[in-house]
Amino acid sequence: MSEEKKTRKLRSEDWWNNPDDPGMTALYLEKYLNYGLTRQELQSRRPIIGIAQTGSDLAPCNRHHLELAPRIRDGIRDAGGIPIEFPIHPLQETAKRPTAMLDRNLTYLSLVECLHGYPFDGVVLTTGCDKTTPACLMGAATVNLPAIVLSVGPMLSGWYDGKPVGSGMVIWRARQLLAKGEINVEQFMEMTCASSTSAGHCSTMGTASSMNAMAEALGMSLPGCSAIPAAYRERSQMAYYTGKRIVDMVWEDLTPKKIMTRKAFENAITVAAAIGGSTNCPPHVIAIARHVGVDLDIKDWELGRDVPLILNLQPAGEYLGEDFHRAGGVPAIVKELIKAGRFHTDALTCTGKTMGENHENIPFTSDRKVIKPYDDPLKPEAGFCIMSGNIFDSAVMKTSVVSPEFRAKYLEDTQHPGVFEGRAIVFEGPEDYKERVDSPELDIDEDCLLFMRNCGPVGYPGAAETINMRPPAKLIKKGIRALPTIGDGRQSGTSESPSILNASPEAAVGGNLAILRTGDRVRLDMNTGRLDMLVSPEEIEKRRAELRASPRPLTASQTPWHEIYRNYVGQLSTGACLEPAVLYLNIAETHGLPRRNH
């Protein structure tokens, strides 16, 4: 045993090996013997490592962690630690109503309470489906015990009618075919279900793949972890290596605060652009930054604006998760960014080494169909465009999914390049949209912009992925696959629609989206990054006065959590955090051990 290990007191010893308080030690110790642990183990000064379990039957995208946990345990044991697995509040993107985003903060709170209140020295964070990754990183950042991420990995590639189909994305494409009358409901179901092939999360670069790539880019998971498919043997091997590594991280006191620095977040922004990451990255990554105490503004995402798209993965490209892993995964992306001088190589990682050291001996990819060279990309600029204007203070546009057809129609007017003016069509929420999008009364044509409001953190509640608005069926039949869509909600990371999302402040808290009316003329100017309603300042103030006099009621809160959440949540531009929670930083150090319970 090293001198550091001999002299350093573990946090867990205050529970299970405290000679100054034998009465409390006995109280804490005895129940943990009832399933087979021994007193000798728990008092042997071996690090107690939590396995924060996000997998369950309720969360199928993460369920494979139930199978991976024994390999995590093996790694922890072989490195001299003792594993203790515990559940945290489940999150499943596709099943939780009204939206899984509502429960990201509940899962965060669940993890904070577990890590602070129980005898853990470190933790393995099991992640996968969209919100599990930010929730776990937010919680680990708040308490600031040594932590490492093990993602569950994407599903195997799906196929339908001889073509690859990506989970999530296939639904949006099938929805258009159904609207055109080219497939029936039974074919719709067959086509969409063909993408769900194995254990794991979405195989596209949706929010799940994006956020697990963010964990790796931040230095919080071992190199290569995020892209390994769930069904591959390498995923179980990565579970073992992750379990081994966390024990040494405890002895090294290598905490999230030391890893997730400003440079780490800038690296994540760059990687998000290069891989065509989800528009959900900004609010989630900003939330993580706030909980670790790093100042990260929505405008900071412009740092990646000129980074090229080098990953050819759906929805921005054509391949799927298996192909990304075989081409080298995130390490191959990082190699390209390092070569181009667009990456902080001195950022510390969970390996105890820097990003530069981790990637020094990793070869460049040989699969140039999937990962393009930095200087020969799929698209020259792929970062997020942070919009503003008189409808909102900020919103996010994903430029990597702007198709040539969309760009030609809306952004390449020879008289006014990058500028488009059209008529606003305003929907009060997804129910209103579904009821009226095909209504002849609206007379939606290709020069319209579709708006949806009341879908933000307070309005929905929870900020729902409802801005995946297809055009009316009559336009789809004419070959128009997408109209400009804007809203204060979010959009699935698997969507290929070039929407303007996460509008802040949202309509429900008085943002000007609340006073926009169907029929208003609206101007989109990509040159200045603005979206404005062409309404006089006097008319805007008149409408705002009317709104103040007769504010629109929120939809009813349906559970106690809805009510609590609405009272404390912030906007998407600042991470949609529970605002009182961001006051609690580095709990393990600033507040020390919790009070005794008997």
Coordinates of C-alpha atoms in Angstrom, one line a residue:
M1 CA 0.0 0.0 0.0
S2 CA 1.4 3.4 -1.0
E3 CA 2.1 6.0 1.7
E4 CA -0.9 8.1 0.4
K5 CA -3.2 5.1 0.9
K6 CA -1.8 4.4 4.4
T7 CA -2.4 8.0 5.7
R8 CA -5.5 9.2 3.8
K9 CA -8.8 8.8 5.6
L10 CA -11.7 7.6 3.4
R11 CA -15.0 9.3 3.6
S12 CA -16.8 5.9 4.1
E13 CA -14.7 5.3 7.3
D14 CA -16.8 7.9 9.1
W15 CA -19.7 5.5 8.8
W16 CA -18.1 2.0 9.1
N17 CA -14.7 2.4 10.8
N18 CA -14.8 5.2 13.3
P19 CA -13.1 4.1 16.6
D20 CA -14.1 7.4 18.2
D21 CA -17.8 6.5 18.0
P22 CA -18.3 2.7 18.2
G23 CA -22.0 3.0 18.9
M24 CA -22.7 4.8 15.6
T25 CA -20.2 2.6 13.7
A26 CA -22.1 -0.5 14.9
L27 CA -25.4 1.1 13.9
Y28 CA -24.2 1.9 10.4
L29 CA -22.4 -1.4 9.9
E30 CA -24.7 -4.1 11.1
K31 CA -27.5 -3.9 8.4
Y32 CA -24.9 -4.0 5.6
L33 CA -23.9 -7.5 6.8
N34 CA -27.3 -9.0 6.2
Y35 CA -26.8 -9.8 2.6
G36 CA -23.3 -11.2 2.9
L37 CA -20.8 -8.4 3.2
T38 CA -18.4 -8.9 6.1
R39 CA -17.3 -6.6 8.8
Q40 CA -13.7 -7.2 7.8
E41 CA -14.4 -6.0 4.3
L42 CA -16.2 -2.8 5.3
Q43 CA -13.5 -2.0 7.9
S44 CA -10.6 -2.8 5.7
R45 CA -10.0 0.8 4.4
R46 CA -11.1 -0.3 0.9
P47 CA -12.9 2.5 -1.1
I48 CA -16.6 2.1 -1.2
I49 CA -17.6 2.7 -4.8
G50 CA -21.2 3.4 -5.8
I51 CA -22.7 2.2 -9.0
A52 CA -25.5 4.6 -9.8
Q53 CA -27.9 2.3 -11.6
T54 CA -30.1 3.9 -14.3
G55 CA -31.1 0.6 -15.9
S56 CA -34.5 -1.0 -15.3
D57 CA -37.4 -2.5 -17.1
L58 CA -38.9 1.0 -17.1
A59 CA -35.8 2.4 -18.9
P60 CA -35.2 0.0 -21.8
C61 CA -32.5 2.1 -23.4
N62 CA -30.4 1.8 -20.2
R63 CA -31.6 -1.7 -19.2
H64 CA -28.3 -3.3 -20.4
H65 CA -26.6 -1.7 -17.4
L66 CA -28.2 -4.5 -15.4
E67 CA -26.0 -6.9 -17.4
L68 CA -23.0 -4.5 -17.3
A69 CA -23.0 -3.9 -13.5
P70 CA -21.4 -7.3 -12.6
R71 CA -18.4 -6.4 -14.8
I72 CA -18.2 -3.0 -13.2
R73 CA -18.2 -4.8 -9.8
D74 CA -15.4 -7.1 -11.1
G75 CA -13.3 -4.2 -12.0
I76 CA -13.9 -2.4 -8.6
R77 CA -13.1 -5.6 -6.7
D78 CA -9.9 -6.3 -8.7
A79 CA -8.7 -2.8 -8.0
G80 CA -9.3 -3.2 -4.2
G81 CA -12.6 -1.4 -3.8
I82 CA -16.0 -2.6 -2.6
P83 CA -19.0 -2.0 -5.0
I84 CA -22.4 -0.9 -3.8
E85 CA -25.1 -0.6 -6.5
F86 CA -28.0 1.7 -6.0
P87 CA -30.9 2.9 -8.1
I88 CA -31.7 6.5 -9.0
H89 CA -34.9 7.9 -10.4
P90 CA -35.5 6.3 -13.8
L91 CA -35.5 8.3 -17.1
Q92 CA -36.8 7.0 -20.4
E93 CA -37.0 9.5 -23.2
T94 CA -39.7 7.9 -25.2
A95 CA -42.1 6.8 -22.5
K96 CA -42.1 9.5 -19.7
R97 CA -45.0 12.0 -20.0
P98 CA -45.2 14.9 -20.2
T99 CA -41.5 14.8 -21.0
A100 CA -38.4 13.2 -19.6
M101 CA -36.8 16.6 -19.4
L102 CA -39.1 17.3 -16.4
D103 CA -37.4 14.4 -14.6
R104 CA -33.8 15.2 -15.5
N105 CA -33.7 17.5 -12.5
L106 CA -35.5 14.9 -10.3
T107 CA -32.9 12.3 -11.2
Y108 CA -30.2 14.9 -10.4
L109 CA -31.7 15.5 -7.0
S110 CA -31.9 11.7 -6.4
L111 CA -28.2 11.2 -7.1
V112 CA -27.1 14.2 -5.1
E113 CA -29.0 12.9 -2.0
C114 CA -27.5 9.4 -2.5
L115 CA -23.9 10.5 -2.9
H116 CA -24.1 13.0 -0.1
G117 CA -26.1 11.0 2.4
Y118 CA -24.5 7.5 2.1
P119 CA -20.9 6.2 2.7
F120 CA -19.5 6.5 -0.8
D121 CA -15.9 7.4 -1.7
G122 CA -16.5 7.4 -5.5
V123 CA -19.1 6.5 -8.0
V124 CA -19.6 5.0 -11.5
L125 CA -22.3 6.8 -13.4
T126 CA -24.2 4.5 -15.7
T127 CA -25.6 6.6 -18.6
G128 CA -27.3 6.1 -21.9
C129 CA -30.7 7.5 -22.8
D130 CA -30.7 11.3 -23.3
K131 CA -31.3 12.8 -19.9
T132 CA -29.4 10.2 -17.8
T133 CA -26.0 11.5 -18.9
P134 CA -26.5 15.2 -17.9
A135 CA -28.5 14.2 -14.8
C136 CA -25.7 12.0 -13.6
L137 CA -22.9 14.5 -14.4
M138 CA -24.9 17.3 -12.8
G139 CA -25.3 15.3 -9.6
A140 CA -21.7 14.1 -9.5
A141 CA -20.5 17.7 -10.1
T142 CA -22.6 19.1 -7.3
V143 CA -21.3 16.7 -4.6
N144 CA -17.8 16.5 -6.2
L145 CA -16.8 13.0 -5.2
P146 CA -14.5 11.1 -7.7
A147 CA -16.8 10.0 -10.5
I148 CA -16.5 8.3 -13.9
V149 CA -19.1 7.7 -16.7
L150 CA -19.9 4.3 -18.3
S151 CA -22.3 4.8 -21.1
V152 CA -24.5 1.9 -22.2
G153 CA -23.7 2.3 -26.0
P154 CA -25.9 2.5 -29.1
M155 CA -28.1 -0.2 -30.5
L156 CA -26.9 -2.3 -33.4
S157 CA -27.8 -0.9 -36.9
G158 CA -31.3 -1.3 -38.1
W159 CA -32.4 -2.1 -41.6
Y160 CA -35.6 -1.8 -43.5
D161 CA -36.2 -2.5 -47.2
G162 CA -32.5 -2.9 -47.7
K163 CA -31.6 0.5 -46.3
P164 CA -30.1 1.5 -42.9
V165 CA -32.7 3.0 -40.5
G166 CA -31.6 4.9 -37.5
S167 CA -33.7 4.9 -34.3
G168 CA -35.7 8.0 -33.8
M169 CA -34.9 9.4 -37.2
V170 CA -36.9 6.7 -39.0
I171 CA -40.0 7.8 -37.1
W172 CA -39.8 11.3 -38.6
R173 CA -39.3 9.9 -42.1
A174 CA -42.1 7.4 -41.8
R175 CA -44.4 10.1 -40.5
Q176 CA -43.9 12.0 -43.8
L177 CA -44.5 8.8 -45.9
L178 CA -47.7 8.2 -43.9
A179 CA -48.9 11.8 -44.5
K180 CA -48.2 11.4 -48.2
G181 CA -50.2 8.2 -48.3
E182 CA -47.3 6.1 -49.5
I183 CA -47.5 3.7 -46.5
N184 CA -50.3 2.6 -44.2
V185 CA -50.3 2.5 -40.4
E186 CA -49.2 -1.2 -40.3
Q187 CA -46.2 -0.4 -42.6
F188 CA -45.5 2.7 -40.4
M189 CA -45.2 0.5 -37.4
E190 CA -43.0 -2.1 -39.2
M191 CA -40.7 0.6 -40.6
T192 CA -40.2 2.4 -37.3
C193 CA -39.8 -0.8 -35.2
A194 CA -37.1 -2.0 -37.5
S195 CA -34.7 0.4 -35.9
S196 CA -34.8 -1.2 -32.5
T197 CA -32.4 -4.1 -33.0
S198 CA -30.7 -4.8 -29.7
A199 CA -29.9 -3.5 -26.2
G200 CA -28.7 0.1 -26.2
H201 CA -29.8 3.7 -26.9
C202 CA -30.5 5.4 -30.3
S203 CA -28.0 4.4 -33.0
T204 CA -28.1 7.8 -34.6
M205 CA -26.3 11.0 -33.4
G206 CA -29.4 11.9 -31.4
T207 CA -29.2 13.3 -27.9
A208 CA -28.1 10.0 -26.4
S209 CA -25.1 9.5 -28.6
S210 CA -24.4 13.3 -28.4
M211 CA -24.4 13.5 -24.7
N212 CA -22.3 10.4 -24.1
A213 CA -19.9 11.9 -26.6
M214 CA -20.0 15.0 -24.5
A215 CA -19.1 13.0 -21.4
E216 CA -16.0 11.6 -23.2
A217 CA -15.1 15.0 -24.6
L218 CA -15.3 16.5 -21.1
G219 CA -12.8 13.8 -19.9
M220 CA -15.4 12.0 -17.7
S221 CA -15.3 8.6 -19.4
L222 CA -12.4 6.5 -20.6
P223 CA -11.3 7.1 -24.2
G224 CA -13.5 5.3 -26.8
C225 CA -16.2 4.6 -24.3
S226 CA -19.2 6.4 -25.7
A227 CA -19.5 4.8 -29.2
I228 CA -19.1 1.1 -28.4
P229 CA -22.4 -0.6 -29.2
A230 CA -24.2 -2.1 -26.2
A231 CA -24.1 -5.6 -27.7
Y232 CA -20.4 -5.7 -28.4
R233 CA -18.0 -7.5 -26.1
E234 CA -15.9 -4.3 -25.8
R235 CA -18.8 -2.7 -23.9
S236 CA -18.5 -5.3 -21.1
Q237 CA -14.7 -4.9 -21.2
M238 CA -15.1 -1.1 -20.9
A239 CA -17.4 -1.7 -17.9
Y240 CA -14.6 -3.7 -16.2
Y241 CA -11.9 -1.1 -17.0
T242 CA -14.2 1.7 -15.8
G243 CA -14.7 -0.2 -12.5
K244 CA -11.0 -0.6 -12.0
R245 CA -10.2 3.0 -12.8
I246 CA -12.6 4.6 -10.3
V247 CA -10.8 3.0 -7.4
D248 CA -7.5 4.7 -8.3
M249 CA -9.4 8.0 -8.9
V250 CA -10.5 7.8 -5.2
W251 CA -7.0 7.5 -4.0
E252 CA -5.9 10.3 -6.4
D253 CA -8.8 12.5 -5.2
L254 CA -9.5 13.1 -8.9
T255 CA -12.9 14.8 -8.8
P256 CA -15.3 16.2 -11.4
K257 CA -14.3 19.8 -10.5
K258 CA -10.6 19.0 -11.5
I259 CA -11.7 17.5 -14.8
M260 CA -14.6 19.6 -16.0
T261 CA -12.8 22.9 -16.4
R262 CA -13.5 25.8 -18.8
K263 CA -11.2 24.1 -21.3
A264 CA -13.0 20.8 -21.0
F265 CA -16.3 22.6 -21.8
E266 CA -14.8 24.3 -24.8
N267 CA -13.6 20.9 -26.0
A268 CA -17.1 19.6 -25.7
I269 CA -18.5 22.5 -27.7
T270 CA -16.0 21.8 -30.5
V271 CA -16.8 18.0 -30.5
A272 CA -20.5 18.7 -30.6
A273 CA -20.1 20.7 -33.8
A274 CA -17.8 18.1 -35.5
I275 CA -20.1 15.2 -34.8
G276 CA -23.4 17.1 -35.7
G277 CA -24.6 16.8 -32.1
S278 CA -28.1 17.3 -30.9
T279 CA -29.6 20.8 -30.1
N280 CA -30.2 19.4 -26.6
C281 CA -26.4 19.6 -26.0
P282 CA -26.4 23.3 -25.1
P283 CA -29.0 23.2 -22.3
H284 CA -27.6 20.0 -20.8
V285 CA -23.9 21.0 -21.0
I286 CA -24.7 24.4 -19.6
A287 CA -26.5 22.8 -16.7
I288 CA -23.5 20.6 -16.0
A289 CA -21.2 23.6 -16.1
R290 CA -23.4 25.5 -13.7
H291 CA -23.4 22.7 -11.2
V292 CA -19.6 22.3 -11.3
G293 CA -19.1 26.1 -11.0
V294 CA -17.9 26.9 -14.6
D295 CA -19.3 30.0 -16.2
L296 CA -20.7 28.9 -19.6
D297 CA -23.1 31.1 -21.5
I298 CA -25.4 30.2 -24.3
K299 CA -23.4 32.5 -26.6
D300 CA -20.3 30.5 -25.9
W301 CA -21.7 27.8 -28.2
E302 CA -20.7 30.2 -31.1
L303 CA -17.1 29.0 -30.3
G304 CA -18.0 26.0 -32.4
R305 CA -19.8 27.8 -35.2
D306 CA -17.0 27.5 -37.8
V307 CA -16.1 23.9 -36.9
P308 CA -16.7 21.6 -39.9
L309 CA -18.9 18.5 -39.8
I310 CA -16.6 15.5 -40.1
L311 CA -18.8 12.7 -38.8
N312 CA -21.0 11.1 -41.5
L313 CA -23.7 9.8 -39.1
Q314 CA -27.5 10.2 -39.3
P315 CA -29.3 12.6 -39.0
A316 CA -26.7 14.9 -40.5
G317 CA -25.1 12.1 -42.5
E318 CA -25.9 8.5 -43.6
Y319 CA -24.2 6.0 -41.3
L320 CA -25.1 4.7 -37.8
G321 CA -23.5 4.0 -34.4
E322 CA -21.8 0.7 -35.3
D323 CA -20.0 2.4 -38.1
F324 CA -18.9 5.3 -35.9
H325 CA -17.4 2.9 -33.4
R326 CA -15.5 0.9 -36.1
A327 CA -14.2 4.2 -37.5
G328 CA -12.6 5.1 -34.2
G329 CA -15.4 6.8 -32.2
V330 CA -14.8 10.0 -30.4
P331 CA -11.0 9.5 -30.2
A332 CA -10.8 9.6 -34.0
I333 CA -12.8 12.9 -33.9
V334 CA -10.5 14.3 -31.3
K335 CA -7.4 13.4 -33.4
E336 CA -8.7 15.4 -36.2
L337 CA -9.5 18.4 -34.0
I338 CA -6.0 18.2 -32.3
K339 CA -4.4 18.1 -35.7
A340 CA -6.4 21.2 -36.7
G341 CA -5.4 23.1 -33.5
R342 CA -9.0 23.2 -32.4
F343 CA -8.7 21.2 -29.1
H344 CA -7.2 21.9 -25.7
T345 CA -4.8 19.0 -25.3
D346 CA -3.8 20.0 -21.7
A347 CA -7.3 19.4 -20.3
L348 CA -7.2 16.7 -17.5
T349 CA -9.3 13.6 -17.8
C350 CA -10.5 10.7 -15.7
T351 CA -7.4 8.7 -16.7
G352 CA -5.3 11.0 -14.7
K353 CA -3.6 12.1 -17.9
T354 CA -4.4 15.0 -20.3
M355 CA -6.4 14.8 -23.5
G356 CA -3.2 15.1 -25.5
E357 CA -1.5 12.2 -23.6
N358 CA -4.6 10.0 -24.0
H359 CA -4.7 10.5 -27.8
E360 CA -1.0 10.6 -28.5
N361 CA -0.8 7.0 -29.7
I362 CA -4.3 6.7 -31.2
P363 CA -4.1 6.4 -35.0
F364 CA -6.0 8.5 -37.4
T365 CA -9.0 6.7 -38.8
S366 CA -8.7 4.7 -42.0
D367 CA -12.5 4.9 -42.6
R368 CA -12.8 8.2 -44.4
K369 CA -16.4 7.4 -45.4
V370 CA -17.6 7.7 -41.8
I371 CA -15.1 10.2 -40.4
K372 CA -13.8 12.8 -42.9
P373 CA -10.6 14.8 -42.6
Y374 CA -10.9 18.2 -40.9
D375 CA -9.9 19.9 -44.2
D376 CA -12.2 17.8 -46.4
P377 CA -15.4 17.8 -44.3
L378 CA -19.0 17.0 -45.1
K379 CA -19.9 20.6 -44.4
P380 CA -17.5 23.5 -43.8
E381 CA -19.4 24.9 -40.8
A382 CA -21.5 22.8 -38.5
G383 CA -21.7 24.4 -35.1
F384 CA -24.8 25.8 -33.5
C385 CA -26.0 29.2 -34.5
I386 CA -27.3 31.1 -31.5
M387 CA -30.1 33.3 -32.6
S388 CA -31.7 36.4 -31.1
G389 CA -34.3 39.0 -32.1
N390 CA -37.5 40.6 -30.9
I391 CA -39.3 37.2 -30.4
F392 CA -36.7 35.8 -28.0
D393 CA -33.4 36.7 -26.4
S394 CA -31.8 33.4 -27.5
A395 CA -32.5 30.2 -29.4
V396 CA -30.5 27.5 -31.0
M397 CA -30.3 26.4 -34.7
K398 CA -28.5 23.3 -35.7
T399 CA -26.7 24.1 -39.0
S400 CA -25.4 20.6 -39.7
V401 CA -28.8 19.4 -40.8
V402 CA -29.6 22.3 -43.2
S403 CA -30.2 20.4 -46.4
P404 CA -29.2 21.8 -49.8
E405 CA -32.9 22.0 -50.8
F406 CA -33.8 23.9 -47.6
R407 CA -30.8 26.3 -48.0
A408 CA -31.7 26.9 -51.7
K409 CA -35.3 27.7 -50.8
Y410 CA -34.9 29.8 -47.7
L411 CA -31.4 31.0 -47.5
E412 CA -30.1 31.7 -51.0
D413 CA -32.2 34.5 -52.4
T414 CA -30.0 36.2 -54.9
Q415 CA -31.3 39.6 -53.8
H416 CA -31.0 39.0 -50.1
P417 CA -28.7 36.0 -49.4
G418 CA -29.2 34.4 -46.0
V419 CA -32.5 36.3 -45.5
F420 CA -36.0 34.9 -45.6
E421 CA -39.3 36.6 -44.9
G422 CA -42.5 34.7 -44.5
R423 CA -45.9 34.5 -42.8
A424 CA -46.1 33.2 -39.2
I425 CA -48.4 30.3 -38.3
V426 CA -48.7 30.1 -34.5
F427 CA -49.7 26.9 -32.6
E428 CA -50.4 26.9 -28.9
G429 CA -48.8 23.5 -28.4
P430 CA -48.6 20.1 -30.0
E431 CA -52.3 19.3 -29.6
D432 CA -53.2 22.5 -31.4
Y433 CA -50.6 21.7 -34.1
K434 CA -51.8 18.2 -34.7
E435 CA -55.4 19.4 -34.9
R436 CA -54.9 22.3 -37.3
V437 CA -51.7 21.8 -39.4
D438 CA -53.7 20.4 -42.3
S439 CA -56.6 22.8 -41.9
P440 CA -57.4 24.7 -45.2
E441 CA -58.3 27.8 -43.1
L442 CA -54.6 28.3 -42.2
D443 CA -53.6 28.0 -45.9
I444 CA -50.1 27.0 -45.0
D445 CA -47.8 27.3 -48.0
E446 CA -44.0 27.0 -48.5
D447 CA -43.5 30.6 -47.5
C448 CA -44.8 30.1 -44.0
L449 CA -42.8 29.6 -40.8
L450 CA -44.4 27.3 -38.2
F451 CA -44.2 28.5 -34.5
M452 CA -45.1 26.5 -31.4
R453 CA -45.3 28.0 -27.9
N454 CA -46.1 27.0 -24.4
C455 CA -43.6 24.1 -24.6
G456 CA -40.8 25.4 -22.5
P457 CA -39.7 24.4 -18.9
V458 CA -42.5 26.2 -17.2
G459 CA -45.2 26.0 -19.9
Y460 CA -45.3 22.3 -20.7
P461 CA -43.9 21.7 -17.9
G462 CA -40.5 20.4 -18.6
A463 CA -39.5 21.7 -22.1
A464 CA -40.9 19.0 -24.4
E465 CA -39.5 17.7 -27.7
T466 CA -42.5 19.0 -29.6
I467 CA -41.0 21.2 -32.3
N468 CA -40.6 18.2 -34.7
M469 CA -43.3 19.8 -36.9
R470 CA -43.8 18.3 -40.3
P471 CA -45.3 20.5 -43.1
P472 CA -49.0 20.0 -44.0
A473 CA -49.6 16.8 -46.0
K474 CA -50.4 18.9 -49.1
L475 CA -46.9 20.3 -49.1
I476 CA -45.3 16.9 -48.4
K477 CA -47.0 15.5 -51.4
K478 CA -45.4 18.3 -53.5
G479 CA -42.0 17.2 -52.2
I480 CA -41.5 19.9 -49.5
R481 CA -40.0 17.9 -46.6
A482 CA -39.4 20.8 -44.2
L483 CA -40.6 24.3 -43.3
P484 CA -38.8 26.6 -41.0
T485 CA -40.0 25.7 -37.5
I486 CA -39.5 27.7 -34.3
G487 CA -40.5 27.2 -30.7
D488 CA -39.8 27.5 -27.0
G489 CA -39.7 23.7 -26.6
R490 CA -37.0 21.3 -27.8
Q491 CA -36.6 18.9 -30.7
S492 CA -35.5 15.3 -30.8
G493 CA -31.8 15.0 -31.4
T494 CA -32.6 12.4 -34.1
S495 CA -34.6 15.0 -36.2
E496 CA -33.1 16.3 -39.4
S497 CA -35.3 19.4 -39.5
P498 CA -33.3 22.6 -39.3
S499 CA -35.4 24.2 -36.6
I500 CA -34.9 27.2 -34.3
L501 CA -35.4 25.8 -30.8
N502 CA -35.1 26.4 -27.1
A503 CA -36.4 29.9 -27.5
S504 CA -35.8 31.8 -24.2
P505 CA -37.5 33.4 -22.4
E506 CA -40.4 31.1 -23.2
A507 CA -44.0 32.3 -23.8
A508 CA -45.2 31.1 -20.4
V509 CA -42.9 33.5 -18.5
G510 CA -43.6 36.5 -20.8
G511 CA -41.3 36.0 -23.7
N512 CA -42.4 37.8 -26.9
L513 CA -43.3 34.5 -28.5
A514 CA -46.4 34.9 -26.4
I515 CA -47.5 37.9 -28.4
L516 CA -46.7 36.6 -31.9
R517 CA -49.9 36.2 -34.0
T518 CA -50.7 34.0 -37.0
G519 CA -50.3 36.2 -40.1
D520 CA -47.5 38.4 -38.7
R521 CA -44.6 38.8 -41.1
V522 CA -41.3 37.4 -39.8
R523 CA -37.8 37.9 -41.1
L524 CA -35.0 35.3 -40.6
D525 CA -31.5 36.7 -41.1
M526 CA -28.7 34.2 -40.9
N527 CA -26.1 36.9 -41.6
T528 CA -26.9 38.6 -38.3
G529 CA -28.3 35.6 -36.4
R530 CA -31.7 37.3 -35.9
L531 CA -35.3 36.3 -36.1
D532 CA -37.7 39.2 -35.9
M533 CA -41.4 39.8 -36.2
L534 CA -42.0 42.7 -38.5
V535 CA -44.2 44.5 -36.1
S536 CA -43.8 48.1 -34.9
P537 CA -42.4 48.7 -31.4
E538 CA -45.7 50.5 -30.6
E539 CA -47.7 47.4 -31.6
I540 CA -45.3 45.1 -29.6
E541 CA -45.8 47.2 -26.5
K542 CA -49.6 47.3 -27.0
R543 CA -49.6 43.5 -27.2
R544 CA -47.4 43.2 -24.2
A545 CA -49.7 45.4 -22.2
E546 CA -52.7 43.3 -23.2
L547 CA -50.8 40.2 -22.1
R548 CA -49.9 41.7 -18.7
A549 CA -53.6 42.7 -18.2
S550 CA -54.8 39.2 -19.2
P551 CA -52.0 36.7 -18.7
R552 CA -52.7 33.3 -20.3
P553 CA -53.1 30.5 -17.7
L554 CA -50.7 27.6 -17.6
T555 CA -51.9 24.1 -18.1
A556 CA -52.7 22.5 -14.8
S557 CA -49.9 20.9 -12.8
Q558 CA -50.8 17.3 -12.6
T559 CA -48.5 16.1 -9.8
P560 CA -46.7 17.7 -6.8
W561 CA -43.4 17.5 -8.7
H562 CA -44.9 19.5 -11.6
E563 CA -45.7 22.3 -9.1
I564 CA -42.4 22.2 -7.4
Y565 CA -40.5 22.1 -10.7
R566 CA -42.4 25.1 -12.2
N567 CA -41.7 27.2 -9.1
Y568 CA -37.9 26.8 -9.3
V569 CA -36.9 25.9 -12.9
G570 CA -34.9 28.3 -15.0
Q571 CA -34.9 28.8 -18.8
L572 CA -33.3 26.5 -21.5
S573 CA -30.7 29.2 -22.2
T574 CA -29.3 28.7 -18.7
G575 CA -29.6 25.0 -18.6
A576 CA -33.2 24.6 -17.2
C577 CA -31.7 24.0 -13.8
L578 CA -33.5 24.2 -10.5
E579 CA -32.2 27.7 -9.7
P580 CA -31.8 27.2 -5.9
A581 CA -29.8 24.0 -6.7
V582 CA -26.9 25.8 -8.5
L583 CA -26.1 27.6 -5.2
Y584 CA -24.8 24.3 -3.9
L585 CA -21.3 23.7 -5.3
N586 CA -18.7 21.1 -4.2
I587 CA -20.8 19.9 -1.4
A588 CA -18.3 17.2 -0.2
E589 CA -15.7 19.9 0.5
T590 CA -17.8 23.0 1.4
H591 CA -20.3 21.2 3.7
G592 CA -18.3 18.2 4.7
L593 CA -20.0 15.1 6.0
P594 CA -23.7 15.0 6.7
R595 CA -25.0 15.0 10.3
R596 CA -25.4 11.7 12.0
N597 CA -28.9 10.2 12.0
H598 CA -29.2 8.7 15.5

